CSV table of C-alpha atoms in Angstrom, one decimal:
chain,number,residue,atom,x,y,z
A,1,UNK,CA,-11.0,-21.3,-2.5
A,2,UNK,CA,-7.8,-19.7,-2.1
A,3,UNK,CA,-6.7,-16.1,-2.8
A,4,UNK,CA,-3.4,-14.5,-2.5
A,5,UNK,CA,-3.9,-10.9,-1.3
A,6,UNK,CA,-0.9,-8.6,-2.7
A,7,UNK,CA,-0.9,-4.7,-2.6
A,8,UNK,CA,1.5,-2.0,-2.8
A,9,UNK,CA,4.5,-3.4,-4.9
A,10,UNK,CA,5.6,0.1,-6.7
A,11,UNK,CA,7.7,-1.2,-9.1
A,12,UNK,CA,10.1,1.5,-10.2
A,13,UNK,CA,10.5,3.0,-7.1
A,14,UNK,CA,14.3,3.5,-5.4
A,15,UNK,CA,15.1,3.8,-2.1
A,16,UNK,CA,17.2,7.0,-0.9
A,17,UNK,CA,18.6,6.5,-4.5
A,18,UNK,CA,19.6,2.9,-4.2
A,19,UNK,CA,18.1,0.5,-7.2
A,20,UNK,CA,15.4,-1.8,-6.2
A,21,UNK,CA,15.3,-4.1,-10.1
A,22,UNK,CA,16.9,-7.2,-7.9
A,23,UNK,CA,14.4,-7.3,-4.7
A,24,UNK,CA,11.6,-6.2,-7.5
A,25,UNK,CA,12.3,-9.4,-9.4
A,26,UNK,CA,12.8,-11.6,-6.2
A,27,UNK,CA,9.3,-10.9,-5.6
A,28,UNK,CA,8.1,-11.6,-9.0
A,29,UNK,CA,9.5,-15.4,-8.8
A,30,UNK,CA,8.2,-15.0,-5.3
A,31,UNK,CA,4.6,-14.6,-6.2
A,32,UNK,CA,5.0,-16.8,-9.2
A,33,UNK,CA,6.0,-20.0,-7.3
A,34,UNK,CA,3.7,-19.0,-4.8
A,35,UNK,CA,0.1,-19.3,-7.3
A,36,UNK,CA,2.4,-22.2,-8.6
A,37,UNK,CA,2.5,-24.3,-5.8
A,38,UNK,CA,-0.1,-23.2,-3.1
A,39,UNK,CA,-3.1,-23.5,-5.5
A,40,UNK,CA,-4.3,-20.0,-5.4
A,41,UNK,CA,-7.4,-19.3,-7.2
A,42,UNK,CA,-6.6,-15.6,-7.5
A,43,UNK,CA,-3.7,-13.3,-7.1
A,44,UNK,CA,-5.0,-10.1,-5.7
A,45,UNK,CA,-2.6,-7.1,-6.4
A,46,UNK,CA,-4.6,-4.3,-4.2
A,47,UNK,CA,-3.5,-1.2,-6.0
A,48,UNK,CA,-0.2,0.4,-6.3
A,49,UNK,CA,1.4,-1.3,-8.6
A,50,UNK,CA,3.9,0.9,-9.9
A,51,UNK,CA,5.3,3.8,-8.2
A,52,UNK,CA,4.6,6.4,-10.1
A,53,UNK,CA,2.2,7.7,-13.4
A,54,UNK,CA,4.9,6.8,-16.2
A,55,UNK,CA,6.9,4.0,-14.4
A,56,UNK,CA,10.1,2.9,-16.4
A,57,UNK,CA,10.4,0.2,-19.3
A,58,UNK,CA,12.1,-2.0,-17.4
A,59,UNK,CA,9.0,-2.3,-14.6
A,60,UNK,CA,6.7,-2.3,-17.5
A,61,UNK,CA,8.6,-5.4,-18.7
A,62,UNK,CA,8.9,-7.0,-15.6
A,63,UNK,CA,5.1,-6.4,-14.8
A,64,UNK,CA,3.9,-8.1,-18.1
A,65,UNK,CA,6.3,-11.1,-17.5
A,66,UNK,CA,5.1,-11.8,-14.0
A,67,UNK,CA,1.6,-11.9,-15.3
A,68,UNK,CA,1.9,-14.1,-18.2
A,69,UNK,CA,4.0,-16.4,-16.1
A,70,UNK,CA,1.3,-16.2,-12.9
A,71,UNK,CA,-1.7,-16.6,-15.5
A,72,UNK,CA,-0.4,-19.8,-16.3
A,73,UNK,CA,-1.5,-20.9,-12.9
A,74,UNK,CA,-4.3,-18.5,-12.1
A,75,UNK,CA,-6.6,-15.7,-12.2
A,76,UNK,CA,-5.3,-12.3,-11.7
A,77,UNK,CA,-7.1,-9.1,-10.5
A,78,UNK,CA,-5.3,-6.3,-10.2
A,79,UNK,CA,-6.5,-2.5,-9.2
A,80,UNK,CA,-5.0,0.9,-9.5
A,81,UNK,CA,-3.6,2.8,-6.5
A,82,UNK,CA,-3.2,6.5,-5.8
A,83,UNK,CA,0.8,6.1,-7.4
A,84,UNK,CA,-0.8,4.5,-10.5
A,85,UNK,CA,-2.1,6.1,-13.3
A,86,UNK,CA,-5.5,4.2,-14.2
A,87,UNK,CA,-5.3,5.4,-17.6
A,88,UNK,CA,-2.4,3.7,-18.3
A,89,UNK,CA,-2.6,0.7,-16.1
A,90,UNK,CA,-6.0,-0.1,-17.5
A,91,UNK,CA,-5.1,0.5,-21.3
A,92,UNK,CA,-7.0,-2.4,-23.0
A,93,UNK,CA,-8.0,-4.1,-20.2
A,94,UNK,CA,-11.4,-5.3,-22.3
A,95,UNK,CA,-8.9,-6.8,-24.7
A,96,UNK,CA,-7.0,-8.5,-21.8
A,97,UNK,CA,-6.6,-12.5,-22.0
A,98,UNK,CA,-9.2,-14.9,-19.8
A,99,UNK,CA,-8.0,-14.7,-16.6
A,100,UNK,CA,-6.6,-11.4,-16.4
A,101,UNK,CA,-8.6,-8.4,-14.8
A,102,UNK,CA,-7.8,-4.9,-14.9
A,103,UNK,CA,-10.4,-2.9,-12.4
A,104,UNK,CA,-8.9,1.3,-12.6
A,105,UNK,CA,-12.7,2.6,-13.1
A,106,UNK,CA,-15.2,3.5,-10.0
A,107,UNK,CA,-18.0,2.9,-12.2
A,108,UNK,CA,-17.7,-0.8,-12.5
A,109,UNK,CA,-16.5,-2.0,-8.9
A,110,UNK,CA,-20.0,-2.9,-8.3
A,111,UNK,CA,-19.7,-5.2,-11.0
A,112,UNK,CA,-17.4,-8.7,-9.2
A,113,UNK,CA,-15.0,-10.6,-10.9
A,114,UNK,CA,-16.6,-14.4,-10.3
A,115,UNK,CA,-14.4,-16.9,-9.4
A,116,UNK,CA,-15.2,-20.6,-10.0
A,117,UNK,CA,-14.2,-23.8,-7.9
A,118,UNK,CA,-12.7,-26.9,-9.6
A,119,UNK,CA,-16.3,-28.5,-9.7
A,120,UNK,CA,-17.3,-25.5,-11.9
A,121,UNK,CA,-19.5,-24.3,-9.2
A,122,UNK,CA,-19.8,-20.1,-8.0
A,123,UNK,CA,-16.9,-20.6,-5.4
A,124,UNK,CA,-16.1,-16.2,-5.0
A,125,UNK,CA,-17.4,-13.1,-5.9
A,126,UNK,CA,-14.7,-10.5,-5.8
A,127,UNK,CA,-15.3,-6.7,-5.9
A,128,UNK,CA,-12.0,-4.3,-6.6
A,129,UNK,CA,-12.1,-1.1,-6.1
A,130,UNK,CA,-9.5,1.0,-7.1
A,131,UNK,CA,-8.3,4.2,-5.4
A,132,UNK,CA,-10.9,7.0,-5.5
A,133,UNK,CA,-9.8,10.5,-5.4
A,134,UNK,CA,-12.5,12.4,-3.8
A,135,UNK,CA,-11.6,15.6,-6.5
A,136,UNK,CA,-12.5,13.4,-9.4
A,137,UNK,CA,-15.0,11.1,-8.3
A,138,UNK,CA,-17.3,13.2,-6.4
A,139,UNK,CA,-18.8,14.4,-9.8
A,140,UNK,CA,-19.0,10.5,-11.7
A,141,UNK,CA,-20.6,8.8,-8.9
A,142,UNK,CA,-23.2,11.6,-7.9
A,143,UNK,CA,-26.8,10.3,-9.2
A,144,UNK,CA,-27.0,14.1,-10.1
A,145,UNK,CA,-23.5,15.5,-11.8
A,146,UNK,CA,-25.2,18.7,-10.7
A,147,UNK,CA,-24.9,17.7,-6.8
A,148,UNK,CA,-21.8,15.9,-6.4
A,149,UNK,CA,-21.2,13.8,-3.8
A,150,UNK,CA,-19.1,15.4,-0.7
A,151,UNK,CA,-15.4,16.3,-1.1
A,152,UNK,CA,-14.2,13.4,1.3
A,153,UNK,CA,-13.1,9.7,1.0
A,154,UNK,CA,-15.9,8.5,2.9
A,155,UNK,CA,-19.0,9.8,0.4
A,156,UNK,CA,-16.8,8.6,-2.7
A,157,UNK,CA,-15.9,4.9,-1.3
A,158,UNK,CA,-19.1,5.1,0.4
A,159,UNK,CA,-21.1,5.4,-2.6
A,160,UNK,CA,-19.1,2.4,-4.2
A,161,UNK,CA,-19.7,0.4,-1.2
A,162,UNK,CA,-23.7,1.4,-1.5
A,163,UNK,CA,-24.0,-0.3,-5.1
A,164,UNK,CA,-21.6,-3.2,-4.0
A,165,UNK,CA,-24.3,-3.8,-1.0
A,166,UNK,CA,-27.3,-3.4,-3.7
A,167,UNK,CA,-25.5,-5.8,-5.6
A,168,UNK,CA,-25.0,-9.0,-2.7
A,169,UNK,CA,-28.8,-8.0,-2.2
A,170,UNK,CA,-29.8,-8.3,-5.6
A,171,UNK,CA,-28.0,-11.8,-5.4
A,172,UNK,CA,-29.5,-12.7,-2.3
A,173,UNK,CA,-26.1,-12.6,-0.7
A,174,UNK,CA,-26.9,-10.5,2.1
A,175,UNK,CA,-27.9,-12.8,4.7
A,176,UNK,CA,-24.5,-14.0,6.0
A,177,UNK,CA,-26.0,-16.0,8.8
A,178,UNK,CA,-26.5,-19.1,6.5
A,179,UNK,CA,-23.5,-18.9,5.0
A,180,UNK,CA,-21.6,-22.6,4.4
A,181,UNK,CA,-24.2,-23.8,7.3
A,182,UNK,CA,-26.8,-26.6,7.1
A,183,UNK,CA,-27.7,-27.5,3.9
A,184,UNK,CA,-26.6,-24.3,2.0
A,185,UNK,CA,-23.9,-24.9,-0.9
A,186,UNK,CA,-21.0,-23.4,-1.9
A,187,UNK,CA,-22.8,-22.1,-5.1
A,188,UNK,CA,-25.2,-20.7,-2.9
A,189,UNK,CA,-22.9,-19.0,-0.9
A,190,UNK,CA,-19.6,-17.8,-2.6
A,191,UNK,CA,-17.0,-16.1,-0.6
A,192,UNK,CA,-17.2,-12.3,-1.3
A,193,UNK,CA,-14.3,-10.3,-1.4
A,194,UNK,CA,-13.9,-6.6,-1.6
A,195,UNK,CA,-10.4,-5.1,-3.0
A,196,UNK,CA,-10.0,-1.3,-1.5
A,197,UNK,CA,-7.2,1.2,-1.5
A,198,UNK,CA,-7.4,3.4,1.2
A,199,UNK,CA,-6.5,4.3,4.8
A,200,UNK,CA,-8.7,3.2,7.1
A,201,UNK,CA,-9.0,4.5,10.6
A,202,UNK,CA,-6.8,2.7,13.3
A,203,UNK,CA,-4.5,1.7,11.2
A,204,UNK,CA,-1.0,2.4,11.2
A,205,UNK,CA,0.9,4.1,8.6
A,206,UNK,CA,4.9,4.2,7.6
A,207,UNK,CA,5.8,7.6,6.2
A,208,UNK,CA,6.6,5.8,2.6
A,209,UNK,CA,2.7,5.9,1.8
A,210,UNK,CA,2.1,9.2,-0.4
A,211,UNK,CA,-0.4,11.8,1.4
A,212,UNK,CA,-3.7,11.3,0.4
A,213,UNK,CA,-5.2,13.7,2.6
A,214,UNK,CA,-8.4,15.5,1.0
A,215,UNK,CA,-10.6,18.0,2.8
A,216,UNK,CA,-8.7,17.7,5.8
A,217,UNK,CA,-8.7,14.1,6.6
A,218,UNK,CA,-6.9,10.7,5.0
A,219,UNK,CA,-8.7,8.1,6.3
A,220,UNK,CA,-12.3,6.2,6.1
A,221,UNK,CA,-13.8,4.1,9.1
A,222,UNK,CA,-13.8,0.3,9.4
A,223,UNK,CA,-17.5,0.2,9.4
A,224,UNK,CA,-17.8,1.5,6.3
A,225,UNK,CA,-17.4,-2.2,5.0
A,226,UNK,CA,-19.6,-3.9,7.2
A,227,UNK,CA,-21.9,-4.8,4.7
A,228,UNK,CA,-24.1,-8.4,4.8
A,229,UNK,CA,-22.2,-10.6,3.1
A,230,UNK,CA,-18.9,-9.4,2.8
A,231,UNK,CA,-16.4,-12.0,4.1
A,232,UNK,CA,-12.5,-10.7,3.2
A,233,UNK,CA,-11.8,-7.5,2.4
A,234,UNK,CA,-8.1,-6.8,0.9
A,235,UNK,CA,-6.9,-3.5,1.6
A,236,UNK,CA,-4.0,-1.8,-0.2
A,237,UNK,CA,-2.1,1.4,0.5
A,238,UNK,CA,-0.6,1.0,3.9
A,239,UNK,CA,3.1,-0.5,4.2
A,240,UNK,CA,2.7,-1.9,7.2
A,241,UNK,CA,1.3,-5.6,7.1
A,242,UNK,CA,-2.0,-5.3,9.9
A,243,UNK,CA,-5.0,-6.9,11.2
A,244,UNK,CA,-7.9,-3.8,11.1
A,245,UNK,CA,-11.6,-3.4,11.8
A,246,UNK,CA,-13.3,-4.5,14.9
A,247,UNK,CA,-16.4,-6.9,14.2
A,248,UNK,CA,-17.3,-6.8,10.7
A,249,UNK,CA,-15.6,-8.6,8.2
A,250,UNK,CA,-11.7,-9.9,8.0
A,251,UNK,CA,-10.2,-6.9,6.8
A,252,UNK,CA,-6.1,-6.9,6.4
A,253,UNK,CA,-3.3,-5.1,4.8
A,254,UNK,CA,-1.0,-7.2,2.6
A,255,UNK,CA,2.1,-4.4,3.3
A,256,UNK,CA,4.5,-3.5,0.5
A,257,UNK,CA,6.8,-6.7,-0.2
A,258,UNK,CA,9.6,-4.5,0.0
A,259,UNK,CA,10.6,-1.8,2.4
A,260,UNK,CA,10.6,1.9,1.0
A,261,UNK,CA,12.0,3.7,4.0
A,262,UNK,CA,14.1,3.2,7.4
A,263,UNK,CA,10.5,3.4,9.4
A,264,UNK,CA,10.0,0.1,7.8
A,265,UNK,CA,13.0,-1.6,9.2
A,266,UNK,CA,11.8,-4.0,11.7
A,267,UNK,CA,8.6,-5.1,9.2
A,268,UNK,CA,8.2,-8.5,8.4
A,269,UNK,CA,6.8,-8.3,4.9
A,270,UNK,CA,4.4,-10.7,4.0
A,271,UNK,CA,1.9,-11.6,1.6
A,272,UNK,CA,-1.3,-13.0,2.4
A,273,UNK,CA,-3.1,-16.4,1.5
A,274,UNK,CA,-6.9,-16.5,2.3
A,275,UNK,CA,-8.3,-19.8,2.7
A,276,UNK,CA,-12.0,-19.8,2.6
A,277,UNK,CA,-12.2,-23.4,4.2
A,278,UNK,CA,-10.1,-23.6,6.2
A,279,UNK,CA,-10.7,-22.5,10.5
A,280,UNK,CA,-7.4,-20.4,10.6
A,281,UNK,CA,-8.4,-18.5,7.1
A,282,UNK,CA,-5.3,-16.3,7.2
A,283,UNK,CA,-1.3,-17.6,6.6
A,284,UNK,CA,1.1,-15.1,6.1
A,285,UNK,CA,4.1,-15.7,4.0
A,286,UNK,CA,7.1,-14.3,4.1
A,287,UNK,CA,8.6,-12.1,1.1
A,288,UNK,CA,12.3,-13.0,0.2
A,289,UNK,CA,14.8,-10.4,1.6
A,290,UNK,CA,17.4,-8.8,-1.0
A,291,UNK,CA,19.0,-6.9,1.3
A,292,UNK,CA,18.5,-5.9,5.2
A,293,UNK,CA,18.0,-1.9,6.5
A,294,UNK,CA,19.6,-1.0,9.9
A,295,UNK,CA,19.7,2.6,11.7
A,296,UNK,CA,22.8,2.0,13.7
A,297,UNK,CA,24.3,4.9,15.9
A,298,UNK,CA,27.4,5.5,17.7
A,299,UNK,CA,31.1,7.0,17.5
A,300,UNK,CA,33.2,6.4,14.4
A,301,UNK,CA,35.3,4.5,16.2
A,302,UNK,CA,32.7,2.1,17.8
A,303,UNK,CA,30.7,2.2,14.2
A,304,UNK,CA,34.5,1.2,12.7
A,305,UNK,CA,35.5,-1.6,15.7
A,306,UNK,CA,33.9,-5.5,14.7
A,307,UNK,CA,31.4,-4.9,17.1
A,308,UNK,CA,29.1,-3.3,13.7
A,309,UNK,CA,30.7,-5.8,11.6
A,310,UNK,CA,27.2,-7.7,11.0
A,311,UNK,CA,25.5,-4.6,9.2
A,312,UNK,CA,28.0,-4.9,6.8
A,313,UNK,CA,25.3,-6.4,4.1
A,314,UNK,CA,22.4,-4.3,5.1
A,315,UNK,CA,21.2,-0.9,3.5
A,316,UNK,CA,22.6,1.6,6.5
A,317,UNK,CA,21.2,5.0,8.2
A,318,UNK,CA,24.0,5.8,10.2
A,319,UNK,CA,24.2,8.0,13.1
A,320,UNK,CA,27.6,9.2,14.6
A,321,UNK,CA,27.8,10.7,17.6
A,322,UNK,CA,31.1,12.3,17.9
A,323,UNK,CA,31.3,16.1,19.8
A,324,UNK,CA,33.1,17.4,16.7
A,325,UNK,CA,32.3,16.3,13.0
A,326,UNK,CA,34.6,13.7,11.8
A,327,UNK,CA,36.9,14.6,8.6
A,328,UNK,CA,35.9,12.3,5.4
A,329,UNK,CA,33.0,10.9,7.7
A,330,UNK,CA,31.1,9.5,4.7
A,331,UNK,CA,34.4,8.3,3.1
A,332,UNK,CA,35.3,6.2,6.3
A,333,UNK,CA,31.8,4.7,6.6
A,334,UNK,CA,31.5,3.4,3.2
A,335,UNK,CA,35.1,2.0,3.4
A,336,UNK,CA,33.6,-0.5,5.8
A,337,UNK,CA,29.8,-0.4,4.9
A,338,UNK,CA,29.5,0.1,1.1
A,339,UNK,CA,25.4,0.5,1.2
A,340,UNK,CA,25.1,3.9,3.4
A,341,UNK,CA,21.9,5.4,2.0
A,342,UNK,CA,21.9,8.2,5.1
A,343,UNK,CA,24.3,9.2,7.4
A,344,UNK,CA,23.8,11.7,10.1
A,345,UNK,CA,26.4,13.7,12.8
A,346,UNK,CA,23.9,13.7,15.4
A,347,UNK,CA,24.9,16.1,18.3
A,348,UNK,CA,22.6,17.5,20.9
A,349,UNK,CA,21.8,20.6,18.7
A,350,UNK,CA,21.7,18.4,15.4
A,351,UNK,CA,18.8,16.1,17.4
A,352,UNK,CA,16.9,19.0,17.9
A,353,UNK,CA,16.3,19.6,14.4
A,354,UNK,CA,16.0,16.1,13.3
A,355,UNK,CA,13.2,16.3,15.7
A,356,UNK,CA,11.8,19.3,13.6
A,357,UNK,CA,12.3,18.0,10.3
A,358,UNK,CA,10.6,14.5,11.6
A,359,UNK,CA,7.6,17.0,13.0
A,360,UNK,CA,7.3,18.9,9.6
A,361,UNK,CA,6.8,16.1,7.9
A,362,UNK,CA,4.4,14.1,10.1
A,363,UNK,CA,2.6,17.3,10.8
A,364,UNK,CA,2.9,19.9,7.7
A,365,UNK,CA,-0.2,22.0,8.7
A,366,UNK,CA,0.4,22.1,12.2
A,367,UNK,CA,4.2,23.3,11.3
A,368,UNK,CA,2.3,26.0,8.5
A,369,UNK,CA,0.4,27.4,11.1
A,370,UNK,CA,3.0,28.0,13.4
A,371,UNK,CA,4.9,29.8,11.3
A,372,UNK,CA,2.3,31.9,10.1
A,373,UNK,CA,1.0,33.0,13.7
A,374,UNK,CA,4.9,33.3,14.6
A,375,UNK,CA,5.6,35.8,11.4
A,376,UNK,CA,2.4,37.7,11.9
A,377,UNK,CA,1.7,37.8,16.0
A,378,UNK,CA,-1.7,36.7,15.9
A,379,UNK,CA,-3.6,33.2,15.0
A,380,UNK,CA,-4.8,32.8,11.7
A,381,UNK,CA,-8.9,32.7,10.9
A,382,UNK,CA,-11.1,30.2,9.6
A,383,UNK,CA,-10.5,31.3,6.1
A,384,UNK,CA,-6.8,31.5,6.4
A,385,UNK,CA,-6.4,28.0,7.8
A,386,UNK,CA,-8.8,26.4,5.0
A,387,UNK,CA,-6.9,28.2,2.6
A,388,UNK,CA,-3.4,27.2,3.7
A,389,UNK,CA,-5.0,23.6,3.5
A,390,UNK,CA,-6.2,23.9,0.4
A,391,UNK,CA,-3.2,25.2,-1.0
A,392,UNK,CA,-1.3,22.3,0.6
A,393,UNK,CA,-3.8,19.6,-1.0
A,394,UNK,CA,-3.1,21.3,-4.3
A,395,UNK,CA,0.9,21.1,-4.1
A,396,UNK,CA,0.8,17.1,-2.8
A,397,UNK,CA,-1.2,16.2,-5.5
């Protein structure tokens, strides 16, 4: 079987103000050609699917679109992410047309999607899981709503995983030594999927993912997934296309198909095409391109002289260097580059506190505290740090 694996598209979402409709419809045709013509037995769309709670009409529009025209070539499951709202993503999903899976409840990720091969045989069993905040989930998948499960990522997404492993075991799917070897079928043995959004440990992040930092920590380990029989499992959340895990099952990122920020310049987004056959099971395809991003630095004059003249296309964060501010600096660079989305006057005090403002917002805590122990001459307790982080967790979400 074949799956395309797809996460992260936040359709909606601008970048430093600029519109995004064009390279979000691009990649609708994209995907559609690609279930068209590369006989994908499932498009996976790992969470994230618009950018924010109440995305606009338009998205709405285009979303519904890309389905109907995708379902005319194959199944589709789709899970919410932590920018979705699963609410309104999963409105009606039981009344959703054959082909066509909506999966924006913990409570029945333990339940697959099955997937069947052109012989009509059990070809995949796939598992989505949508994005679990630790806040709301603690309490539904406790056996006990009296004891709820920790306040972490790892006890939520591990309980899911717990039932998804009881499940392969109830199926006799747990024993992935046999698996398509000797005389063992396909139906014997389908391909088992799990669909995740989450940050797992090692992996590397952009700084266009939304904080999902609970209890003091973002991220889950690889070998949470290692369960018998798991074969592929299809992460969502980071921007970043990646390889992760060490030796338990294939575990990638898709990426976003589109860059959201300048960190994501030199990305080659991709989607992903998982080929349960074949002995390379992972191709990566290219996403179509709308428009290039570029941080290019220098003096007015140099950024002004042909030597810049390729960037003229691209979505720009400029840098100028001059000693003294130039007059109608923004003017004069979009005379010659018409898509500036930042522009900086970057002298040796002005690096100093891009530095800082990079710091705060890698590090926010870290910067917290060091105000607070600067203001007040002394470092803060236990108490005061918890509550600081507490009162941050509160704000991001």
């Amino acid at each position: 079987m074949r799956f395309l694996h797809t996460a992260d598209w936040h359709l909606g979402r601008t970048l430093h103000g600029a519109d995004l409709t064009p390279a979000f419809e691009a990649w609708a045709d994209h995907v559609v050609d690609l279930v068209a013509t590369e006989n994908i037995d499932a498009l996976l769309v790992s969470g994230d699917v618009y950018d924010r709670g109440i995305p606009p009409v338009h998205m709405v529009d285009l979303l519904a679109d890309t389905l109907e025209r995708a379902l005319e070539h194959t199944n589709v499951i789709v899970t919410s992410g932590n920018h979705d709202s699963p609410k309104r993503l999963g409105f009606g999903s039981r009344l959703m047309r054959e082909g066509l899976y909506f999966y924006t409840d913990s409570l029945h990720s333990h339940v697959p999607v099955p997937l069947y091969d052109h012989d009509g045989d059990l070809g995949a069993l796939v598992y989505p899981i949508p994005y679990l905040d630790p806040d709301s989930e603690r309490g539904r998948l406790a056996n006990n709503p009296a004891e709820p499960l920790a306040r972490s990522h790892t006890a939520v997404l591990g309980e899911v995983l717990n039932r998804i492993e009881a499940d392969l075991a109830s199926r006799g799917l747990s024993a992935k030594d046999t698996r398509r070897k000797g005389d063992a079928s396909v139906a014997d043995n389908p391909f088992v999927v799990v669909m995740s959004h989450s940050f797992v440990t090692g992996a590397q992040e952009t700084g266009s993912e939304r904080d999902i930092t609970v209890g003091g920590a973002a991220n889950v380990a690889a070998s949470l997934f290692d369960i018998p029989g798991v074969d592929y499992v299809a992460l969502g959340h980071l921007h970043g296309p990646q390889k992760v895990g060490g030796n338990g099952p294939l575990m990638r990122y898709s990426g976003s198909p589109i860059p959201f920020s300048f960190s994501e310049e030199n990305h080659v987004k991709s989607s992903v095409i998982v080929d349960t056959q074949a002995d390379v099971p992972i191709t990566l395809v290219p996403a179509p391109i709308y428009r290039k991003l570029a941080t290019i630095e220098g003096t007015l004059e140099e950024l002004l002289s042909a030597k810049f003249d390729e960037y003229r296309g691209h979505f720009l964060r400029i840098r100028v260097t001059d000693p003294d501010r130039p007059s109608n600096l923004f003017a004069k660079l979009t005379q010659k580059f018409p898509y500036v989305l930042e522009h900086q006057h970057v002298t040796e005090a002005t690096a100093v506190s891009i530095a800082e403002l990079e710091a705060i917002r890698t590090e926010p805590l870290a910067v917290l505290r060091e105000f607070f122990e600067a203001s007040g001459g002394r470092e803060l307790t236990d108490a005061e740090l918890d509550l600081i982080r507490e009162t941050w967790e509160k704000v991001g979400a």
